[in-house]
Short mmCIF file of C-alpha atoms in Angstrom, two decimals:
data_model
loop_
_atom_site.label_atom_id
_atom_site.label_comp_id
_atom_site.label_asym_id
_atom_site.label_seq_id
_atom_site.Cartn_x
_atom_site.Cartn_y
_atom_site.Cartn_z
CA UNK G 280 -16.62 -24.48 -13.36
CA UNK G 281 -13.59 -22.20 -13.62
CA UNK G 282 -13.05 -19.43 -11.10
CA UNK G 283 -10.50 -17.58 -13.20
CA UNK G 284 -8.35 -17.51 -16.31
CA UNK G 285 -4.61 -17.89 -15.84
CA UNK G 286 -2.80 -15.75 -18.42
CA UNK G 287 0.11 -18.17 -18.52
CA UNK G 288 1.06 -21.58 -19.85
CA UNK G 289 3.61 -22.07 -17.04
CA UNK G 290 3.40 -25.59 -15.61
CA UNK G 291 4.63 -24.24 -12.26
CA UNK G 292 1.89 -21.61 -11.96
CA UNK G 293 -0.70 -24.20 -12.96
CA UNK G 294 0.67 -26.59 -10.32
CA UNK G 295 0.40 -23.94 -7.57
CA UNK G 296 -3.22 -23.05 -8.47
CA UNK G 297 -4.14 -26.75 -8.59
CA UNK G 298 -2.46 -27.28 -5.21
CA UNK G 299 -4.64 -24.47 -3.80
CA UNK G 300 -7.80 -26.07 -5.21
CA UNK G 301 -8.55 -23.12 -7.50
CA UNK G 302 -10.32 -24.10 -10.71
CA UNK G 303 -9.03 -22.25 -13.74
CA UNK G 304 -8.45 -22.35 -17.45
CA UNK G 305 -5.11 -21.38 -18.91
CA UNK G 306 -4.54 -19.10 -21.87
CA UNK G 307 -1.39 -17.91 -23.64
CA UNK G 308 -1.10 -14.18 -22.92
CA UNK G 309 0.55 -13.40 -26.28
CA UNK G 310 2.16 -10.41 -24.64
CA UNK G 311 5.47 -9.01 -25.86
CA UNK G 312 7.74 -8.77 -22.83
CA UNK G 313 10.34 -6.05 -22.70
CA UNK G 314 12.84 -6.02 -19.89
CA UNK G 315 13.20 -2.24 -19.74
CA UNK G 316 12.74 -0.12 -16.67
CA UNK G 317 13.25 -0.45 -12.95
CA UNK G 318 13.77 -4.14 -12.02
CA UNK G 319 11.82 -3.59 -8.78
CA UNK G 320 8.62 -2.63 -10.67
CA UNK G 321 9.20 -4.62 -13.87
CA UNK G 322 7.53 -7.90 -12.78
CA UNK G 323 4.29 -6.15 -11.78
CA UNK G 324 4.25 -4.14 -15.03
CA UNK G 325 4.71 -7.33 -17.06
CA UNK G 326 2.05 -9.16 -15.00
CA UNK G 327 -0.39 -6.31 -15.69
CA UNK G 328 0.37 -6.51 -19.42
CA UNK G 329 -0.17 -10.26 -19.49
CA UNK G 330 -3.48 -10.04 -17.60
CA UNK G 331 -4.77 -7.25 -19.85
CA UNK G 332 -3.73 -9.13 -23.00
CA UNK G 333 -6.29 -11.82 -22.09
CA UNK G 334 -8.98 -9.79 -20.31
CA UNK G 335 -11.56 -7.97 -22.44
CA UNK G 336 -14.71 -6.02 -21.52
CA UNK G 337 -16.65 -9.19 -22.43
CA UNK G 338 -14.54 -11.54 -20.28
CA UNK G 339 -16.75 -12.79 -17.42
CA UNK G 340 -13.95 -14.29 -15.32
CA UNK G 341 -11.05 -12.52 -13.62
CA UNK G 342 -7.71 -12.98 -15.37
CA UNK G 343 -4.57 -13.66 -13.37
CA UNK G 344 -1.24 -12.59 -14.84
CA UNK G 345 2.20 -13.13 -13.31
CA UNK G 346 5.83 -12.56 -14.18
CA UNK G 347 9.00 -13.53 -12.34
CA UNK G 348 12.50 -12.10 -12.59
CA UNK G 349 15.75 -13.11 -10.94
CA UNK G 350 18.12 -10.33 -9.90
CA UNK G 351 21.80 -10.74 -9.12
CA UNK G 352 22.79 -7.31 -7.88
CA UNK G 353 21.32 -4.99 -10.52
CA UNK G 354 21.44 -7.57 -13.33
CA UNK G 355 18.32 -9.39 -14.48
CA UNK G 356 19.02 -13.07 -15.13
CA UNK G 357 16.55 -14.24 -17.76
CA UNK G 358 15.90 -17.65 -19.24
CA UNK G 359 19.11 -19.05 -20.70
CA UNK G 360 19.30 -19.22 -24.50
CA UNK G 361 22.00 -21.91 -24.60
CA UNK G 362 23.29 -24.63 -22.30
CA UNK G 363 26.58 -22.74 -21.88
CA UNK G 364 24.66 -19.62 -20.82
CA UNK G 365 22.74 -21.75 -18.30
CA UNK G 366 26.01 -23.08 -16.82
CA UNK G 367 27.50 -19.58 -16.60
CA UNK G 368 24.33 -18.24 -14.95
CA UNK G 369 24.43 -20.98 -12.33
CA UNK G 370 28.11 -20.35 -11.65
CA UNK G 371 27.37 -16.63 -11.20
CA UNK G 372 24.77 -17.58 -8.55
CA UNK G 373 27.10 -20.11 -6.90
CA UNK G 374 27.51 -19.51 -3.14
CA UNK G 375 25.71 -16.13 -3.40
CA UNK G 376 22.40 -14.50 -2.54
CA UNK G 377 20.04 -13.29 -5.25
CA UNK G 378 16.56 -11.81 -5.35
CA UNK G 379 13.44 -13.25 -6.97
CA UNK G 380 10.57 -10.85 -7.64
CA UNK G 381 7.19 -11.96 -8.94
CA UNK G 382 4.53 -9.52 -10.02
CA UNK G 383 0.89 -10.61 -9.91
CA UNK G 384 -2.05 -8.79 -11.49
CA UNK G 385 -5.77 -9.49 -11.56
CA UNK G 386 -7.76 -8.02 -14.44
CA UNK G 387 -11.53 -7.98 -14.85
CA UNK G 388 -13.51 -6.90 -17.90
CA UNK G 389 -10.47 -5.36 -19.56
CA UNK G 390 -9.21 -3.36 -16.56
CA UNK G 391 -6.71 -4.05 -13.78
CA UNK G 392 -8.59 -4.78 -10.58
CA UNK G 393 -5.53 -5.16 -8.31
CA UNK G 394 -1.83 -5.93 -8.54
CA UNK G 395 1.27 -6.30 -6.42
CA UNK G 396 4.63 -7.99 -6.18
CA UNK G 397 6.51 -10.27 -3.82
CA UNK G 398 10.23 -10.45 -3.18
CA UNK G 399 12.26 -13.41 -1.87
CA UNK G 400 15.96 -13.77 -1.18
CA UNK G 401 17.56 -17.04 -2.27
CA UNK G 402 21.02 -18.21 -1.19
CA UNK G 403 22.79 -20.81 -3.31
CA UNK G 404 25.06 -23.40 -1.71
CA UNK G 405 28.61 -23.71 -3.03
CA UNK G 406 29.06 -26.12 -5.96
CA UNK G 407 31.51 -26.70 -8.80
CA UNK G 408 31.25 -26.42 -12.59
CA UNK G 409 30.70 -30.17 -12.94
CA UNK G 410 27.57 -30.03 -10.78
CA UNK G 411 26.27 -27.05 -12.78
CA UNK G 412 26.93 -28.88 -16.07
CA UNK G 413 25.23 -32.06 -14.82
CA UNK G 414 22.18 -30.07 -13.76
CA UNK G 415 22.00 -28.27 -17.11
CA UNK G 416 22.14 -31.65 -18.91
CA UNK G 417 18.79 -32.52 -17.30
CA UNK G 418 17.19 -29.74 -19.40
CA UNK G 419 15.36 -28.37 -16.36
CA UNK G 420 17.05 -24.93 -16.31
CA UNK G 421 16.33 -24.03 -19.92
CA UNK G 422 12.86 -22.46 -19.52
CA UNK G 423 13.44 -20.78 -16.17
CA UNK G 424 14.62 -17.33 -15.16
CA UNK G 425 17.93 -17.69 -13.36
CA UNK G 426 18.44 -21.12 -14.96
CA UNK G 427 17.05 -23.19 -12.08
CA UNK G 428 13.83 -24.69 -10.82
CA UNK G 429 13.60 -24.70 -7.04
CA UNK G 430 10.74 -27.22 -7.14
CA UNK G 431 12.82 -29.74 -9.10
CA UNK G 432 16.41 -30.87 -9.20
CA UNK G 433 17.47 -27.25 -8.77
CA UNK G 434 16.55 -27.61 -5.10
CA UNK G 435 19.97 -29.24 -4.62
CA UNK G 436 21.60 -25.87 -5.41
CA UNK G 437 19.60 -23.86 -2.87
CA UNK G 438 20.86 -23.40 0.68
CA UNK G 439 18.00 -21.24 1.96
CA UNK G 440 15.07 -19.04 1.00
CA UNK G 441 14.03 -15.93 2.90
CA UNK G 442 10.47 -15.19 1.88
CA UNK G 443 7.82 -17.09 -0.01
CA UNK G 444 9.05 -20.38 -1.52
CA UNK G 445 6.20 -20.32 -4.06
CA UNK G 446 7.29 -16.86 -5.16
CA UNK G 447 10.54 -18.46 -6.30
CA UNK G 448 8.49 -21.07 -8.16
CA UNK G 449 6.61 -18.30 -9.97
CA UNK G 450 3.42 -17.46 -8.04
CA UNK G 451 3.44 -16.08 -4.48
CA UNK G 452 0.58 -17.86 -2.72
CA UNK G 453 -0.47 -15.33 -0.07
CA UNK G 454 -0.34 -12.35 -2.44
CA UNK G 455 -2.38 -14.26 -5.02
CA UNK G 456 -4.96 -15.34 -2.43
CA UNK G 457 -5.27 -11.75 -1.11
CA UNK G 458 -5.94 -10.43 -4.62
CA UNK G 459 -8.52 -13.15 -5.31
CA UNK G 460 -10.18 -12.64 -1.93
CA UNK G 461 -10.41 -8.89 -2.48
CA UNK G 462 -11.93 -9.49 -5.90
CA UNK G 463 -14.49 -11.95 -4.53
CA UNK G 464 -15.50 -9.62 -1.69
CA UNK G 465 -15.80 -6.62 -4.02
CA UNK G 466 -17.66 -8.31 -6.86
CA UNK G 467 -20.08 -10.29 -4.68
CA UNK G 468 -20.87 -7.60 -2.10
CA UNK G 469 -24.48 -6.40 -2.06
CA UNK G 470 -25.17 -3.06 -3.75
#
């Protein structure tokens, strides 16, 4: 029996929940993302929107929404639209530190129960254009913010992570568990 609904079709978020032993169903949030506003609060706002797009007053399970952005300075690095854009994004990250922020929101019966965000700093190792092009040829970067997947071949680009590794993958584990634990304690407490 499912414990929650994941408002995401992300294979990485599914993998993290499965790893944690949390039973869930997955649903497409059908939420129109806009990248406007303060980058520090944007991921949580988008996560709230995704969770609420799936949660209704009749929904009996909590709905988990999440959104991840990659920041290089003040610039948001989204999912690349072309292979050349993916190469250029990787070269911009080359031998530099960037920030990954994931917002997480838990909705219940059409309302936000709790939400928060997690921030990690990622430092890329130095590499050349050829390595970036070879990585892009694998296809892995094309559906990922910042044009890399830390849990896949993109790991070869990363020198170190300060913060939650799973946040960089797309779902910060401890933040997610705290939200779910708070929900369980609140909903199941005697009245």
